[in-house]
GROMACS .gro file of C-alpha atoms in nm:
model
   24
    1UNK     CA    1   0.000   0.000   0.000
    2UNK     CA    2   0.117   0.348  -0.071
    3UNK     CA    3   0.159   0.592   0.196
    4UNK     CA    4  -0.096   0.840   0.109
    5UNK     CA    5  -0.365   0.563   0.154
    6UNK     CA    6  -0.251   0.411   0.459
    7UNK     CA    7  -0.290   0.808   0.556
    8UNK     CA    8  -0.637   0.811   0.431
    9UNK     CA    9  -0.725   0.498   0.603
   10UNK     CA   10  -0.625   0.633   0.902
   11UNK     CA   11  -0.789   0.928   0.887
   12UNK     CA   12  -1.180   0.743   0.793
   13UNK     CA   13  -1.113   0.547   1.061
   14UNK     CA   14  -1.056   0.849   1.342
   15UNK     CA   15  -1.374   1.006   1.138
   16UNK     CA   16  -1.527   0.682   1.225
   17UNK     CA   17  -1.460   0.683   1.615
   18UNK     CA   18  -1.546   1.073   1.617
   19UNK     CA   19  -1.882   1.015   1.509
   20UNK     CA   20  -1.937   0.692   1.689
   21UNK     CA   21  -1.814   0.901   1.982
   22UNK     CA   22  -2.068   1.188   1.925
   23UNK     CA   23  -2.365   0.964   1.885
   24UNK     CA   24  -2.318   0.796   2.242
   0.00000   0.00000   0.00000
């Protein structure tokens, strides 16, 4: 995998927990 998508990946996944976060 190239750098810039293991960045991306990354960064959905935080998105991910933020929301999750917010909801609860």
């Amino acid at each position: 995998m190239s750098q810039w998508l293991i960045k991306l990946f990354f960064m959905s996944v935080k998105f991910l927990f933020s929301l999750s976060f917010k909801t609860v």
